[in-house]
PDB file of C-alpha atoms in Angstrom:
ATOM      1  CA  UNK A 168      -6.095  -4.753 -19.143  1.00  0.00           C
ATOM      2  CA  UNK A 169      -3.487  -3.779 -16.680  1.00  0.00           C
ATOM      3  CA  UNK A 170       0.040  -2.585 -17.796  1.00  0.00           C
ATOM      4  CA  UNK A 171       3.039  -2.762 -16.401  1.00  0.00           C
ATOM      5  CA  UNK A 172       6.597  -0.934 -16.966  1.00  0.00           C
ATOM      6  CA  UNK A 173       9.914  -2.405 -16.342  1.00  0.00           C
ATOM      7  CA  UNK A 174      12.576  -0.034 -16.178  1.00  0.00           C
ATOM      8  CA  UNK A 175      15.561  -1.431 -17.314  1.00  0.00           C
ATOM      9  CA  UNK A 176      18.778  -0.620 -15.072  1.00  0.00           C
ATOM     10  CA  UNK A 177      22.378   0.540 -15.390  1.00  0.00           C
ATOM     11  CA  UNK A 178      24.282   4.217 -15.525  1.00  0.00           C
ATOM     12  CA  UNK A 179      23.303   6.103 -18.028  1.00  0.00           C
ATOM     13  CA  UNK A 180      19.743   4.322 -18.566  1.00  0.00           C
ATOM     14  CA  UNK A 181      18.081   6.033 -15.277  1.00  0.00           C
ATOM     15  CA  UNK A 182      18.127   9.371 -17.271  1.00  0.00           C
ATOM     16  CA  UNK A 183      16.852   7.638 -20.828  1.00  0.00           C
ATOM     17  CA  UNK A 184      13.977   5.645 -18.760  1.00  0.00           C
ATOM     18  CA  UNK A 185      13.044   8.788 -16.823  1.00  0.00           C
ATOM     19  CA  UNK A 186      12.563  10.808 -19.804  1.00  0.00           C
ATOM     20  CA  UNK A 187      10.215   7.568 -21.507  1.00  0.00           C
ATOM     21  CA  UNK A 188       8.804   8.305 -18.310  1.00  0.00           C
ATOM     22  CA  UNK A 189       7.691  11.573 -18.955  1.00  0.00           C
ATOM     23  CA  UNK A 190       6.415  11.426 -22.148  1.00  0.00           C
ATOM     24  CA  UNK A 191       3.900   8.726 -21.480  1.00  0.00           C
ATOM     25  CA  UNK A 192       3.247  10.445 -18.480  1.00  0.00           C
ATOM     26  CA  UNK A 193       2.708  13.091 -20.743  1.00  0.00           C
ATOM     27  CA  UNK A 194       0.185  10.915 -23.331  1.00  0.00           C
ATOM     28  CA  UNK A 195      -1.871  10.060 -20.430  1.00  0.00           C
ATOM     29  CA  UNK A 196      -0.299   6.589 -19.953  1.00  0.00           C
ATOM     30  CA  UNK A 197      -0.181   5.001 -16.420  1.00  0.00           C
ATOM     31  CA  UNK A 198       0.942   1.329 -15.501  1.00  0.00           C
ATOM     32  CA  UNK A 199      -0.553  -0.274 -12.290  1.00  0.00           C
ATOM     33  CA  UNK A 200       3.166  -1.362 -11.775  1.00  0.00           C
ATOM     34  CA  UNK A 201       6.624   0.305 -12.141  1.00  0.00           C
ATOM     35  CA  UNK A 202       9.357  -2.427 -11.800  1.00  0.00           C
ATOM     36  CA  UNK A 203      12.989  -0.940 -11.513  1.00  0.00           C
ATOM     37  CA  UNK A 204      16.876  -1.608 -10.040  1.00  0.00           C
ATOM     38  CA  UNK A 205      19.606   0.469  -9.836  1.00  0.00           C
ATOM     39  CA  UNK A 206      19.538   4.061 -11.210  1.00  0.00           C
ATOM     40  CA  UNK A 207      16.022   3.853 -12.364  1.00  0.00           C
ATOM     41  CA  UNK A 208      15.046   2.877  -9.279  1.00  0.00           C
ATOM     42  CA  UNK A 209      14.182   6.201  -7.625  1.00  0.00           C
ATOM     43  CA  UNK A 210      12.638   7.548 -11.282  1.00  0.00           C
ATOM     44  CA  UNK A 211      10.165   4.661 -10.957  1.00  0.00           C
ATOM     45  CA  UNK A 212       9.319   5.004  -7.841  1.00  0.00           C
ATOM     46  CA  UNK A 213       8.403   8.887  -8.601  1.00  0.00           C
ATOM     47  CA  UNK A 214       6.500   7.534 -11.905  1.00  0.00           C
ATOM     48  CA  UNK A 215       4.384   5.177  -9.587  1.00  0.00           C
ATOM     49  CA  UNK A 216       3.416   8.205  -7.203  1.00  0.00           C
ATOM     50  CA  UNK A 217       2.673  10.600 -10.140  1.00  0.00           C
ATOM     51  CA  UNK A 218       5.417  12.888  -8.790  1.00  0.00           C
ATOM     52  CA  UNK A 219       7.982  13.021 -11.318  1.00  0.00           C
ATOM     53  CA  UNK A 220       7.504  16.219 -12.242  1.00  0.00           C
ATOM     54  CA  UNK A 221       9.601  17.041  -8.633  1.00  0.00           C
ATOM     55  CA  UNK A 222      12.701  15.145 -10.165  1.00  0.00           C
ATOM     56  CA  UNK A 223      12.683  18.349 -12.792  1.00  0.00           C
ATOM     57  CA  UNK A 224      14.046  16.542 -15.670  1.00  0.00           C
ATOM     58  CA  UNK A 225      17.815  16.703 -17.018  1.00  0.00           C
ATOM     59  CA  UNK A 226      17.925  19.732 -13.936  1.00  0.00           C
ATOM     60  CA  UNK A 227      17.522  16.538 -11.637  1.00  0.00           C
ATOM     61  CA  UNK A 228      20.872  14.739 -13.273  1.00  0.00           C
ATOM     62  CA  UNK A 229      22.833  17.763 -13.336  1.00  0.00           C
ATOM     63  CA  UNK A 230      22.495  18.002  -9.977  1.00  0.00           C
ATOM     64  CA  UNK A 231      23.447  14.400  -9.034  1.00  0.00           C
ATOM     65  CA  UNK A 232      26.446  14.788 -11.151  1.00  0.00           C
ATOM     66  CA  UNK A 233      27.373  18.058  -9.619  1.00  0.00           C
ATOM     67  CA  UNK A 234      27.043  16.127  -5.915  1.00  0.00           C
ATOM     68  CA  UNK A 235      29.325  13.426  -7.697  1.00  0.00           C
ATOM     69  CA  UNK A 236      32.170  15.740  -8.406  1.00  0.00           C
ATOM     70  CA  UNK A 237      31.469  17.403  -5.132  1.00  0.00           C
ATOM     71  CA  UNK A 238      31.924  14.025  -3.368  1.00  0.00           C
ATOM     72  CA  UNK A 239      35.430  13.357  -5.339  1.00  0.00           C
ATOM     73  CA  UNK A 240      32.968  10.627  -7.331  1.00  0.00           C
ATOM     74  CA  UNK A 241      31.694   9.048  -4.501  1.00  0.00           C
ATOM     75  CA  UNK A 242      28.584   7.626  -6.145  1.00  0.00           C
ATOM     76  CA  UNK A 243      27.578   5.713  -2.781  1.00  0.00           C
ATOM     77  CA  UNK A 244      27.462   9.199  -0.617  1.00  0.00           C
ATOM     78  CA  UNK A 245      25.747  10.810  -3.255  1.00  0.00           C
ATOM     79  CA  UNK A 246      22.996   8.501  -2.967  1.00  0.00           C
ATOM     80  CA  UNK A 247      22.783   8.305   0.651  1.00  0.00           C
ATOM     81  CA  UNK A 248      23.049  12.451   0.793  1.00  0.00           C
ATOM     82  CA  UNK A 249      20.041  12.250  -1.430  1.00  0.00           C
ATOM     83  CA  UNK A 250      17.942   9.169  -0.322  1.00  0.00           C
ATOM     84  CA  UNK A 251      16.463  11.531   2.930  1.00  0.00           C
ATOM     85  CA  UNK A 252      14.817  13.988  -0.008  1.00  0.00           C
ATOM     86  CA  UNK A 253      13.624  11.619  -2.107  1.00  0.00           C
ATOM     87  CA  UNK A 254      11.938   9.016   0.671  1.00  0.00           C
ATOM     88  CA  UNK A 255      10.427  12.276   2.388  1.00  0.00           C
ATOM     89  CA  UNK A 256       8.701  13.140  -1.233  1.00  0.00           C
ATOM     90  CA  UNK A 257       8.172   9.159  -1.738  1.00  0.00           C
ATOM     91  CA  UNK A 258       6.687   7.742   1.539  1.00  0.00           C
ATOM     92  CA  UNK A 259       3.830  10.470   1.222  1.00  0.00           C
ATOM     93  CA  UNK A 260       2.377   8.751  -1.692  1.00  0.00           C
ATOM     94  CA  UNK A 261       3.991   5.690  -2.367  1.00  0.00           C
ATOM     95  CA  UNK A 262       2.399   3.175   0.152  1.00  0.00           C
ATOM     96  CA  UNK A 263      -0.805   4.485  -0.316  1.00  0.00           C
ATOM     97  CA  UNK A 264      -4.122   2.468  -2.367  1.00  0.00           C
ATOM     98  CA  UNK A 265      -4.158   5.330  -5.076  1.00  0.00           C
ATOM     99  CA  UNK A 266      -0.812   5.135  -6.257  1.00  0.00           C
ATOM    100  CA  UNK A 267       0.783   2.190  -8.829  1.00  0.00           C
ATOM    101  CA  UNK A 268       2.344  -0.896  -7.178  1.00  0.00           C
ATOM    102  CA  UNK A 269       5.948  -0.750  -6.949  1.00  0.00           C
ATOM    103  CA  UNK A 270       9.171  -2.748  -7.337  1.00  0.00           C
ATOM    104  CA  UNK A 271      12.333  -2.757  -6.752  1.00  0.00           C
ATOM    105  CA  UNK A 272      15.094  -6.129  -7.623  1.00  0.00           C
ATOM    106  CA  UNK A 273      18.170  -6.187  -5.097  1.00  0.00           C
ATOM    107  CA  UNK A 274      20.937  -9.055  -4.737  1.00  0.00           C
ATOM    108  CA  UNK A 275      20.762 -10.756  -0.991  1.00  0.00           C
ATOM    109  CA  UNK A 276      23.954 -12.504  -0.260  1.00  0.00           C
ATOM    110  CA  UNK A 277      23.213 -15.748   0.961  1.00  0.00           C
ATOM    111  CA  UNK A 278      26.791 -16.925   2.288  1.00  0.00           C
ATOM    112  CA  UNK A 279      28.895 -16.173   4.905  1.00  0.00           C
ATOM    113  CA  UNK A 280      32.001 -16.195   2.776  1.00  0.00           C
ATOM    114  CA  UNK A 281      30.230 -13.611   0.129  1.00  0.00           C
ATOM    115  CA  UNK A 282      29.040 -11.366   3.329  1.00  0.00           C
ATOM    116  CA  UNK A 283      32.625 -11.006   4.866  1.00  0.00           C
ATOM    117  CA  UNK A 284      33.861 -10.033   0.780  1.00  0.00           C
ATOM    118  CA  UNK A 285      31.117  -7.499   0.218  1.00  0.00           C
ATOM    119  CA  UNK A 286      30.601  -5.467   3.252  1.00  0.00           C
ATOM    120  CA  UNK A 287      34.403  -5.691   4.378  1.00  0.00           C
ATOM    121  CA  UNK A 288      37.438  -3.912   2.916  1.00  0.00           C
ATOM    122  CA  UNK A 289      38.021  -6.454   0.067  1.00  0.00           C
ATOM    123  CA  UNK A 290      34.676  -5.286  -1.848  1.00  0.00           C
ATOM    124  CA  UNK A 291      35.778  -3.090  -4.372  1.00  0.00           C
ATOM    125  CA  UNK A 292      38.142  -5.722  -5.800  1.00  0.00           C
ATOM    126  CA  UNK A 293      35.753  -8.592  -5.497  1.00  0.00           C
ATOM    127  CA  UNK A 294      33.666  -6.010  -7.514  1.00  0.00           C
ATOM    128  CA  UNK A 295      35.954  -5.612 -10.065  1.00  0.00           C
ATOM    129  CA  UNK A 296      36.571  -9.130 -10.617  1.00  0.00           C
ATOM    130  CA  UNK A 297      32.431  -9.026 -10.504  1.00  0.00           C
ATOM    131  CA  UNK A 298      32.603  -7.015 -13.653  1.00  0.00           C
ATOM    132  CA  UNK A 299      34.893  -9.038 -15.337  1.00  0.00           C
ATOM    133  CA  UNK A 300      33.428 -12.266 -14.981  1.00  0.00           C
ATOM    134  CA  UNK A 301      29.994 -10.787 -16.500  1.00  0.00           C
ATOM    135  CA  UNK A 302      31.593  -9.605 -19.496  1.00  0.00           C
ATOM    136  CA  UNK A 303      32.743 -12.845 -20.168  1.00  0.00           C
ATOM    137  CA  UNK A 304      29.230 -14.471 -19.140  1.00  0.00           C
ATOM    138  CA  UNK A 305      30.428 -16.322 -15.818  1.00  0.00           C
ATOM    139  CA  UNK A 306      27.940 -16.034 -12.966  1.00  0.00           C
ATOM    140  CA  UNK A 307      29.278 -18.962 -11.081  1.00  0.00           C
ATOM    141  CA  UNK A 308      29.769 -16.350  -7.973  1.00  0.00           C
ATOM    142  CA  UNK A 309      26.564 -14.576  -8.301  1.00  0.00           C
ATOM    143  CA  UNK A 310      24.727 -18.101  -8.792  1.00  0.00           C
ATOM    144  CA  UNK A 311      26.905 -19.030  -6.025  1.00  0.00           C
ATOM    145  CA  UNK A 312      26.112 -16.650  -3.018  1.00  0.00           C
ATOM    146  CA  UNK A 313      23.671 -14.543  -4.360  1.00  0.00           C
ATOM    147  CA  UNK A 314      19.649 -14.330  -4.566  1.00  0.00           C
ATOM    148  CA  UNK A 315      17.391 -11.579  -6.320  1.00  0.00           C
ATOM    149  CA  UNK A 316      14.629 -10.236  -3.812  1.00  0.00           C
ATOM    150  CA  UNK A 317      12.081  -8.071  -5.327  1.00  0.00           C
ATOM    151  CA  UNK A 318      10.899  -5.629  -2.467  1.00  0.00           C
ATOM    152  CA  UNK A 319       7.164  -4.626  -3.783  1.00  0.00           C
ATOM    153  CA  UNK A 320       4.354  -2.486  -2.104  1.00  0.00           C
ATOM    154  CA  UNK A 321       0.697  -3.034  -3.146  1.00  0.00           C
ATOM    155  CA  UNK A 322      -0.221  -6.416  -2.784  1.00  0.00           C
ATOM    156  CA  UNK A 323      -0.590  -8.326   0.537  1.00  0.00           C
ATOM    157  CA  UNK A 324       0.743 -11.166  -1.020  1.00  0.00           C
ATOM    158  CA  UNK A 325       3.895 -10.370  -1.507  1.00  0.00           C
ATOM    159  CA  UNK A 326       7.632 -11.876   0.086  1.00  0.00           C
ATOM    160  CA  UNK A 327       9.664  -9.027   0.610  1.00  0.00           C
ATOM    161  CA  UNK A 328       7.431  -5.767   1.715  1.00  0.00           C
ATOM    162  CA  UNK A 329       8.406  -2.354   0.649  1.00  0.00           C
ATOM    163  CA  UNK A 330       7.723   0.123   3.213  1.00  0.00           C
ATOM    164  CA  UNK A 331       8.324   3.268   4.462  1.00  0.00           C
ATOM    165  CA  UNK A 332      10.779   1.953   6.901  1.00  0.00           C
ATOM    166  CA  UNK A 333      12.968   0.378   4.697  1.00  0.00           C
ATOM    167  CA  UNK A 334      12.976   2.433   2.044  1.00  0.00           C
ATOM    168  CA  UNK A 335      15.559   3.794   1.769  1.00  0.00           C
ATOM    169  CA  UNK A 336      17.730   1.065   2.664  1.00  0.00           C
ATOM    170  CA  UNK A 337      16.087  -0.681  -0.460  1.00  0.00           C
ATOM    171  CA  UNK A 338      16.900   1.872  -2.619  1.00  0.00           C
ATOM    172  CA  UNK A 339      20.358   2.162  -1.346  1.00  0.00           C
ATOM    173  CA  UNK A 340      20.995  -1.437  -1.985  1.00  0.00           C
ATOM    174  CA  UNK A 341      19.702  -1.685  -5.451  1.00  0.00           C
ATOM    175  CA  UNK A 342      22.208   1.223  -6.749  1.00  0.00           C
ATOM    176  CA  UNK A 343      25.523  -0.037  -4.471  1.00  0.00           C
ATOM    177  CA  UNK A 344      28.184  -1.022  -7.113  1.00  0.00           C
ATOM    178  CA  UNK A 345      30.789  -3.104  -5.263  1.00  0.00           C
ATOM    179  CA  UNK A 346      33.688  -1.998  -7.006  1.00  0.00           C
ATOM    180  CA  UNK A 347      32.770   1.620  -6.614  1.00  0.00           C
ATOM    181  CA  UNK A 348      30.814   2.223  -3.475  1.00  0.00           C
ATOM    182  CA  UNK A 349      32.396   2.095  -0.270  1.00  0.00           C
ATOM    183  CA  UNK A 350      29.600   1.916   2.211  1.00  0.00           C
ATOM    184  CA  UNK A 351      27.790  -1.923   2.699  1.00  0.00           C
ATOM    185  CA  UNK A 352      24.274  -2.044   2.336  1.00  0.00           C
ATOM    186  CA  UNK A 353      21.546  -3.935   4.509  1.00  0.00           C
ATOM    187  CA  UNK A 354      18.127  -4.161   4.644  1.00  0.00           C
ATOM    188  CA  UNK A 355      16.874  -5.065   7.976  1.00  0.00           C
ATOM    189  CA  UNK A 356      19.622  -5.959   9.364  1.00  0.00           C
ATOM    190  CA  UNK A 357      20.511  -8.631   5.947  1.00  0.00           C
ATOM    191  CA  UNK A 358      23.221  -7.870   4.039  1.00  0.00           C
ATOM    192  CA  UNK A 359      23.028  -7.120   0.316  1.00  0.00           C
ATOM    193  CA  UNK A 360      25.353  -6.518  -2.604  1.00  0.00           C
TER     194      UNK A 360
END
């Protein structure tokens, strides 16, 4: 039987998933896949590698918040300050046969229109507005000029590769928050939410 983890995404869940993480790392318990987004992305991608013991636990999110204040909570250079770290420690282990398949779900925008609003100026209020409409269950706009990609290593089958080059722009792109992160995101050259 194979297993598989899905790490569910958002805030405040990438610490509670990486300490699940840890204790069934801890009982012995290993999936053949780690599926993540957002802020569990990075945690997964250190339980799929059998590293997570380098994140060292809550002393990992302490730092990260520490960076935030630092950066006048600028979650978006946080993440890029730390993505060279955590690729280095990563792309050692990660694209190799030994270690669990991995994968990571971004947002590719698909229209012109949607690529000007995202990467320009006008981002952070689209992303706002982005918020709004989910709370009140209206994905017209997502449905609209958006597509989930799920970047994967392991199999050769696959659509979207995960690989050491892009990397870090994959990770990057699954944690960028419109309404809160300055800095556009692409992966290979596409643009992404």
């Amino acid at each position: 039987m194979k297993i598989g983890i899905a790490c569910s995404a958002g805030g405040p869940k990438g610490v509670f998933v990486h300490g699940v993480l840890v204790a069934f790392a801890e009982a012995g318990l290993k999936a053949h896949i780690y599926g993540a987004a957002s802020s569990t992305a990075i945690v997964a991608a250190f339980a799929a590698t059998e590293q997570l013991g380098m994140l060292r636990g809550s002393a990992h999110w302490k730092e990260k918040h520490a960076r935030v204040v630092q950066n006048n909570y600028d979650v978006g250079k946080t993440i890029l300050e730390s993505l060279p770290e955590a690729t280095a420690a990563l792309s050692v282990k990660l694209f190799k046969s030994d270690s669990a398949a991995y994968a990571v779900a971004v947002s590719a925008i698909m229209t012109k229109e949607a690529q000007e609003l995202t990467q320009g100026p006008q981002a952070r209020r689209l992303g706002q507005q982005l918020v709004i409409s989910t709370r009140k269950r209206d994905k017209s706009w997502a449905e609209k000029n958006l597509e989930l990609r799920l970047y994967e290593t392991g199999s050769e089958e696959v659509q979207y590769r995960l690989t050491p080059q892009n990397l870090a722009e994959v990770l990057y792109a699954t944690t960028r928050m419109l309404h809160a992160w300055k800095t556009p995101a692409w992966i290979e050259g596409f643009s992404m939410r």
